[in-house]
Tab-separated table of C-alpha atoms in Angstrom:
chain	number	residue	atom	x	y	z
A	1	MET	CA	128.509	66.139	-4.415
A	2	LYS	CA	126.860	68.927	-2.776
A	3	VAL	CA	129.576	71.358	-0.587
A	4	ILE	CA	129.480	74.280	1.011
A	5	ALA	CA	131.907	76.935	-0.481
A	6	ILE	CA	133.599	80.183	0.512
A	7	THR	CA	132.690	82.487	-2.416
A	8	ARG	CA	134.788	85.488	-1.394
A	9	PRO	CA	136.166	86.336	1.986
A	10	GLY	CA	133.888	88.064	4.363
A	11	GLY	CA	131.028	87.558	6.684
A	12	PRO	CA	128.625	84.583	7.122
A	13	GLU	CA	126.734	84.907	3.913
A	14	VAL	CA	129.688	84.189	1.902
A	15	LEU	CA	129.030	80.373	2.453
A	16	GLU	CA	126.719	78.972	-0.537
A	17	LEU	CA	125.873	75.634	-1.406
A	18	ALA	CA	127.598	74.621	-4.401
A	19	GLU	CA	128.553	71.515	-6.237
A	20	ARG	CA	131.978	69.657	-6.897
A	21	PRO	CA	133.235	66.873	-8.684
A	22	ASP	CA	133.440	63.822	-5.972
A	23	PRO	CA	136.938	63.664	-4.346
A	24	VAL	CA	139.035	60.625	-4.760
A	25	ALA	CA	141.003	58.763	-1.670
A	26	GLY	CA	144.775	58.554	-2.533
A	27	PRO	CA	147.302	55.965	-0.814
A	28	GLY	CA	146.808	56.104	3.082
A	29	GLU	CA	143.765	57.940	2.855
A	30	CYS	CA	139.593	56.965	3.066
A	31	LEU	CA	136.800	58.197	1.640
A	32	ILE	CA	134.006	59.167	3.833
A	33	ARG	CA	130.168	59.675	3.088
A	34	VAL	CA	129.655	62.568	5.336
A	35	ALA	CA	126.385	62.579	7.792
A	36	ALA	CA	127.768	65.366	9.652
A	37	SER	CA	130.635	67.839	9.993
A	38	GLY	CA	131.525	69.768	13.493
A	39	ILE	CA	132.253	73.868	12.912
A	40	ASN	CA	135.101	75.343	14.613
A	41	ARG	CA	136.525	78.858	14.760
A	42	PRO	CA	139.258	77.956	12.320
A	43	ASP	CA	136.265	77.418	10.073
A	44	VAL	CA	135.415	81.239	10.579
A	45	LEU	CA	138.914	82.497	10.198
A	46	GLN	CA	139.354	80.588	6.946
A	47	ARG	CA	135.930	82.168	5.922
A	48	LYS	CA	137.331	85.831	6.873
A	49	GLY	CA	140.508	84.955	4.747
A	50	ALA	CA	142.704	84.819	7.901
A	51	TYR	CA	143.324	81.415	7.895
A	52	PRO	CA	144.668	79.964	4.247
A	53	PRO	CA	144.382	76.170	4.066
A	54	PRO	CA	147.935	73.976	4.451
A	55	PRO	CA	149.453	73.553	0.742
A	56	GLY	CA	147.697	70.302	-0.528
A	57	ALA	CA	144.296	71.011	1.354
A	58	SER	CA	141.115	71.508	-0.174
A	59	ASP	CA	140.020	74.844	0.132
A	60	LEU	CA	136.434	73.812	1.398
A	61	PRO	CA	135.846	74.992	4.971
A	62	GLY	CA	135.582	71.917	7.640
A	63	LEU	CA	137.980	70.409	9.575
A	64	GLU	CA	135.915	67.357	11.739
A	65	VAL	CA	133.514	64.943	9.982
A	66	ALA	CA	131.629	61.760	10.771
A	67	GLY	CA	130.042	59.097	8.316
A	68	ASP	CA	130.537	55.892	6.626
A	69	ILE	CA	133.798	54.697	4.970
A	70	VAL	CA	132.726	53.792	1.436
A	71	ALA	CA	136.445	53.798	-0.309
A	72	GLY	CA	140.190	53.834	0.202
A	73	ASP	CA	143.589	52.208	0.486
A	74	ALA	CA	142.225	48.824	1.767
A	75	GLU	CA	145.742	47.857	3.132
A	76	ALA	CA	145.822	50.749	5.097
A	77	LEU	CA	142.375	50.416	6.492
A	78	ALA	CA	143.187	46.914	7.442
A	79	ALA	CA	146.147	47.951	9.520
A	80	HIS	CA	144.306	50.620	11.491
A	81	GLY	CA	141.304	48.180	11.991
A	82	PHE	CA	138.985	49.397	9.714
A	83	LYS	CA	136.673	48.121	6.586
A	84	LEU	CA	134.225	49.572	4.118
A	85	GLY	CA	131.215	50.238	5.817
A	86	ASP	CA	132.290	51.365	9.112
A	87	GLN	CA	131.410	54.191	10.804
A	88	VAL	CA	134.368	56.780	12.234
A	89	CYS	CA	134.866	60.561	12.470
A	90	ALA	CA	138.044	62.293	11.388
A	91	LEU	CA	140.125	65.128	11.866
A	92	VAL	CA	140.770	66.342	8.260
A	93	ASN	CA	142.873	69.525	6.804
A	94	GLY	CA	140.059	70.998	4.996
A	95	GLY	CA	137.315	69.884	2.737
A	96	GLY	CA	134.662	68.943	6.050
A	97	TYR	CA	131.695	71.117	4.530
A	98	ALA	CA	131.037	68.480	2.182
A	99	GLU	CA	128.902	65.187	1.429
A	100	LEU	CA	132.188	63.606	0.499
A	101	CYS	CA	135.641	63.916	2.061
A	102	THR	CA	138.726	62.278	2.020
A	103	ALA	CA	141.519	61.575	5.540
A	104	PRO	CA	143.904	60.120	6.355
A	105	ILE	CA	143.183	56.958	7.761
A	106	GLY	CA	145.903	57.696	10.643
A	107	GLN	CA	143.458	60.686	11.819
A	108	CYS	CA	140.234	58.445	11.528
A	109	LEU	CA	138.715	57.147	15.183
A	110	PRO	CA	135.945	54.556	15.223
A	111	VAL	CA	132.376	56.394	16.338
A	112	PRO	CA	132.385	55.491	19.937
A	113	ALA	CA	129.912	52.745	21.237
A	114	GLY	CA	125.970	54.571	21.492
A	115	TRP	CA	127.128	57.908	19.808
A	116	THR	CA	125.319	59.135	16.822
A	117	LEU	CA	127.164	60.180	13.938
A	118	THR	CA	125.997	63.983	14.518
A	119	GLN	CA	127.668	63.601	18.240
A	120	ALA	CA	130.892	62.151	16.859
A	121	ALA	CA	131.392	64.971	14.609
A	122	THR	CA	132.207	66.956	17.611
A	123	LEU	CA	134.914	65.218	18.827
A	124	PRO	CA	138.206	65.311	16.366
A	125	GLU	CA	138.770	68.822	16.530
A	126	THR	CA	138.455	69.380	19.862
A	127	CYS	CA	139.971	66.250	21.422
A	128	PHE	CA	142.777	66.403	19.399
A	129	THR	CA	143.520	69.793	20.257
A	130	VAL	CA	143.142	69.396	23.624
A	131	TRP	CA	144.922	66.193	24.303
A	132	ALA	CA	147.818	67.940	21.982
A	133	ASN	CA	147.744	71.029	24.480
A	134	VAL	CA	146.705	70.301	27.759
A	135	PHE	CA	148.190	66.790	28.094
A	136	ASP	CA	151.217	66.393	25.560
A	137	ARG	CA	152.613	70.164	25.769
A	138	ALA	CA	151.608	71.105	29.251
A	139	GLY	CA	151.824	67.830	30.692
A	140	LEU	CA	148.612	68.276	32.944
A	141	GLN	CA	148.424	65.503	35.777
A	142	ALA	CA	145.972	64.048	37.895
A	143	GLY	CA	145.486	66.016	41.248
A	144	GLU	CA	146.777	69.345	39.485
A	145	ALA	CA	144.492	72.484	38.542
A	146	LEU	CA	143.762	73.371	35.383
A	147	LEU	CA	142.348	76.600	34.070
A	148	ILE	CA	140.263	76.691	30.764
A	149	HIS	CA	139.786	80.290	29.436
A	150	GLY	CA	136.461	79.909	27.262
A	151	GLY	CA	134.835	76.937	29.302
A	152	SER	CA	131.727	77.354	27.335
A	153	SER	CA	132.974	76.486	23.835
A	154	GLY	CA	133.772	73.491	22.040
A	155	ILE	CA	137.146	73.198	23.311
A	156	GLY	CA	135.880	74.453	26.682
A	157	VAL	CA	133.350	71.546	27.372
A	158	THR	CA	135.871	68.982	26.039
A	159	ALA	CA	138.838	70.085	28.329
A	160	ILE	CA	136.575	70.168	31.067
A	161	GLN	CA	135.596	66.508	30.776
A	162	ILE	CA	138.700	65.028	29.793
A	163	ALA	CA	140.610	66.648	32.449
A	164	LYS	CA	138.162	65.705	35.161
A	165	ALA	CA	137.551	62.256	34.139
A	166	LEU	CA	141.602	61.848	33.917
A	167	GLY	CA	141.668	63.106	37.824
A	168	ALA	CA	142.707	67.154	37.684
A	169	ARG	CA	140.408	70.030	39.051
A	170	VAL	CA	139.171	72.498	36.828
A	171	LEU	CA	138.609	75.822	36.969
A	172	VAL	CA	137.088	78.069	34.059
A	173	THR	CA	136.217	81.229	32.868
A	174	VAL	CA	132.949	82.090	31.048
A	175	GLY	CA	130.707	85.238	30.097
A	176	SER	CA	127.325	84.478	31.741
A	177	ALA	CA	125.671	82.791	34.819
A	178	ASP	CA	124.113	80.271	32.516
A	179	LYS	CA	127.618	79.316	31.070
A	180	ALA	CA	128.334	78.991	34.429
A	181	GLU	CA	126.067	76.804	35.167
A	182	ALA	CA	126.618	74.588	32.296
A	183	CYS	CA	130.385	74.130	32.868
A	184	LYS	CA	129.621	73.380	36.464
A	185	ALA	CA	127.320	70.590	35.127
A	186	LEU	CA	129.985	69.243	33.173
A	187	GLY	CA	132.130	68.675	35.810
A	188	ALA	CA	133.939	72.177	36.212
A	189	ASP	CA	135.069	73.025	40.203
A	190	VAL	CA	135.103	76.540	39.834
A	191	ALA	CA	133.360	78.816	37.127
A	192	ILE	CA	134.594	82.468	36.998
A	193	ASN	CA	132.708	85.157	35.055
A	194	TYR	CA	134.939	87.405	33.639
A	195	ARG	CA	132.610	90.250	33.386
A	196	GLU	CA	132.204	90.488	37.008
A	197	GLN	CA	135.386	88.835	38.507
A	198	ASP	CA	138.916	88.686	38.306
A	199	PHE	CA	140.427	85.620	37.212
A	200	VAL	CA	143.662	86.082	38.789
A	201	ALA	CA	142.354	86.557	42.166
A	202	GLU	CA	139.872	83.778	41.858
A	203	ALA	CA	141.803	81.292	40.539
A	204	LYS	CA	144.428	82.106	43.434
A	205	ALA	CA	141.450	81.956	46.310
A	206	ALA	CA	140.598	78.630	44.701
A	207	THR	CA	143.616	77.241	45.187
A	208	GLY	CA	144.648	78.632	48.481
A	209	GLY	CA	147.038	81.238	47.019
A	210	ARG	CA	149.239	78.892	45.073
A	211	GLY	CA	147.647	79.453	41.835
A	212	VAL	CA	146.984	76.898	38.915
A	213	ASP	CA	149.214	74.654	37.207
A	214	VAL	CA	148.336	74.682	33.945
A	215	ILE	CA	146.187	77.230	31.711
A	216	LEU	CA	144.704	76.511	28.341
A	217	ASP	CA	144.213	79.895	26.568
A	218	MET	CA	142.543	80.688	23.605
A	219	VAL	CA	142.223	84.588	24.189
A	220	ALA	CA	146.058	85.888	24.534
A	221	GLY	CA	146.504	89.640	24.532
A	222	ASP	CA	146.483	90.478	28.032
A	223	TYR	CA	145.166	87.515	29.453
A	224	ILE	CA	149.154	86.133	28.989
A	225	GLY	CA	150.263	88.533	31.474
A	226	ARG	CA	147.616	87.861	34.127
A	227	GLY	CA	148.021	83.973	33.308
A	228	VAL	CA	151.667	84.934	34.378
A	229	GLN	CA	150.374	85.971	37.380
A	230	ALA	CA	147.639	83.187	37.983
A	231	LEU	CA	150.391	80.233	37.762
A	232	ALA	CA	151.614	78.232	40.496
A	233	GLU	CA	155.292	77.415	40.630
A	234	ASP	CA	156.554	75.385	37.721
A	235	GLY	CA	152.963	75.978	36.051
A	236	ARG	CA	152.696	75.941	32.229
A	237	LEU	CA	150.542	78.155	29.942
A	238	THR	CA	149.895	76.410	26.561
A	239	LEU	CA	148.288	79.228	24.120
A	240	ILE	CA	145.850	77.664	21.279
A	241	ALA	CA	144.277	81.213	19.781
A	242	VAL	CA	144.788	84.782	19.859
A	243	GLN	CA	141.177	86.253	19.994
A	244	GLY	CA	142.280	89.120	22.334
A	245	GLY	CA	145.156	90.133	20.149
A	246	VAL	CA	148.740	88.639	19.369
A	247	LYS	CA	150.390	91.178	21.827
A	248	SER	CA	150.921	90.991	25.474
A	249	ASP	CA	153.016	92.470	28.146
A	250	PHE	CA	154.010	90.067	31.149
A	251	ASP	CA	156.244	90.089	34.143
A	252	ALA	CA	159.520	88.203	33.088
A	253	GLY	CA	160.454	88.471	36.534
A	254	LEU	CA	157.749	86.184	37.787
A	255	VAL	CA	158.277	83.615	34.836
A	256	LEU	CA	161.914	83.421	36.195
A	257	ARG	CA	160.932	83.134	39.851
A	258	LYS	CA	158.103	80.835	39.512
A	259	ARG	CA	159.542	78.351	36.779
A	260	LEU	CA	156.925	79.328	34.464
A	261	THR	CA	156.525	77.833	30.993
A	262	ILE	CA	154.618	79.705	28.332
A	263	THR	CA	154.359	77.552	24.774
A	264	GLY	CA	151.534	77.188	22.060
A	265	SER	CA	150.811	75.603	18.821
A	266	THR	CA	148.156	75.133	16.271
A	267	LEU	CA	147.190	71.953	14.703
A	268	ARG	CA	146.192	72.030	11.357
A	269	PRO	CA	149.806	72.750	9.778
A	270	ARG	CA	151.079	69.549	11.650
A	271	SER	CA	152.213	66.290	9.701
A	272	ALA	CA	149.774	63.466	9.251
A	273	ALA	CA	152.414	61.445	11.437
A	274	PHE	CA	151.902	63.926	14.306
A	275	LYS	CA	148.227	63.623	14.235
A	276	ALA	CA	148.395	59.798	13.487
A	277	ALA	CA	149.879	59.834	16.932
A	278	LEU	CA	147.774	61.989	18.668
A	279	ALA	CA	144.530	59.599	17.323
A	280	ARG	CA	146.208	56.741	18.638
A	281	SER	CA	146.664	58.255	22.105
A	282	LEU	CA	142.980	59.220	22.266
A	283	ARG	CA	141.940	55.885	21.188
A	284	ASP	CA	143.991	54.454	23.984
A	285	LYS	CA	143.372	57.386	26.886
A	286	VAL	CA	140.012	58.759	26.172
A	287	TRP	CA	137.838	56.866	23.706
A	288	PRO	CA	137.451	54.404	26.807
A	289	LEU	CA	136.345	57.170	28.761
A	290	ILE	CA	133.891	57.933	26.329
A	291	GLU	CA	132.316	54.800	25.896
A	292	ALA	CA	132.103	54.639	29.844
A	293	GLY	CA	129.913	57.641	29.813
A	294	GLN	CA	132.437	59.656	31.604
A	295	ILE	CA	132.653	62.068	28.580
A	296	ARG	CA	129.168	63.003	26.869
A	297	PRO	CA	128.508	64.980	23.870
A	298	VAL	CA	127.532	69.091	24.140
A	299	ILE	CA	125.466	69.734	21.057
A	300	TYR	CA	123.849	73.551	21.115
A	301	ARG	CA	122.533	73.230	17.857
A	302	GLU	CA	122.171	71.223	14.860
A	303	VAL	CA	121.802	72.747	11.391
A	304	SER	CA	121.469	71.261	8.114
A	305	ALA	CA	124.157	71.856	5.419
A	306	ALA	CA	122.313	74.460	3.656
A	307	GLN	CA	122.083	76.874	6.936
A	308	ALA	CA	125.674	76.689	7.346
A	309	ALA	CA	125.753	80.634	6.937
A	310	GLU	CA	122.908	80.625	9.985
A	311	ALA	CA	125.317	78.483	11.836
A	312	HIS	CA	128.737	80.803	11.416
A	313	ALA	CA	126.739	83.823	12.393
A	314	LEU	CA	125.494	81.643	15.439
A	315	MET	CA	129.041	80.727	16.350
A	316	GLU	CA	130.360	84.523	15.848
A	317	SER	CA	127.585	85.866	18.455
A	318	ASN	CA	129.148	83.500	21.350
A	319	GLN	CA	126.027	82.519	22.432
A	320	HIS	CA	126.365	78.936	22.252
A	321	ILE	CA	127.651	76.007	24.805
A	322	GLY	CA	129.413	73.464	23.387
A	323	LYS	CA	129.338	72.637	19.533
A	324	ILE	CA	127.365	73.400	16.383
A	325	VAL	CA	127.085	70.856	13.908
A	326	LEU	CA	126.008	70.556	10.336
A	327	ASN	CA	123.677	67.704	9.267
A	328	TRP	CA	123.994	66.861	5.533
């Protein structure tokens, strides 16, 4: 099979088209003929040598795919309602930048009705991450206010749409006017340009001074301290990345007085059972919203797999709104 391999740690140019033996599905797994692979920030970190795959995972990058099931554990497939030939999207621990990829069957979801395989490849990493952090860990409820940092990212556009569909008020931070408009078009109630506005002041102004209930933070650094100021009483901040650095100062007194929760998680190292439980929640809670048209795909650019280096360079430029997808 053809794959995109990381030849050495470095810039986008270290991604090269190569050939590898076809993988074989083990117990509880299926083999997917990949039509499209989503690109995510962890892929970039892995390429740089900063995010190694977990033990037993493929060394190839790629955490989400969509395609046809061509082989697999027949009993497990049947138990999850799948069969050979079904079109699925899947969250994987690695190996997604390839023509063939194995996936735990519990981490597969059907391609939503009306969605193409390319569109479906944008769903797993973002949906699993948003559900695990915004809804499971932070417990966002209908009627509450959610602040999303990086609102125009793949994670951001997913979080906006799911949160709005489930009845939350949504605020986002973005770096430009066009990104602000794009987020509003997806349902964001307030878009804050962090280059020109203080998100703490804007979040408080938009909530009558009380602050937001939940913050989805992929920045960290000094955003943690500012997030503590922006949260309402009993607010929750959930951290999913540290693009702004791992060190932060914050007012511990505010955490005490406002009864705040600061939490965080990474998805890739979690167990197959944990991810399968997330998949069941998504199938029950989110897939009906997708098929009802309340959540739509947001693809910034599709590129051929051979252009993976260009796709990574585009992601690192931070120009994109939504997802970048490799087509095989």
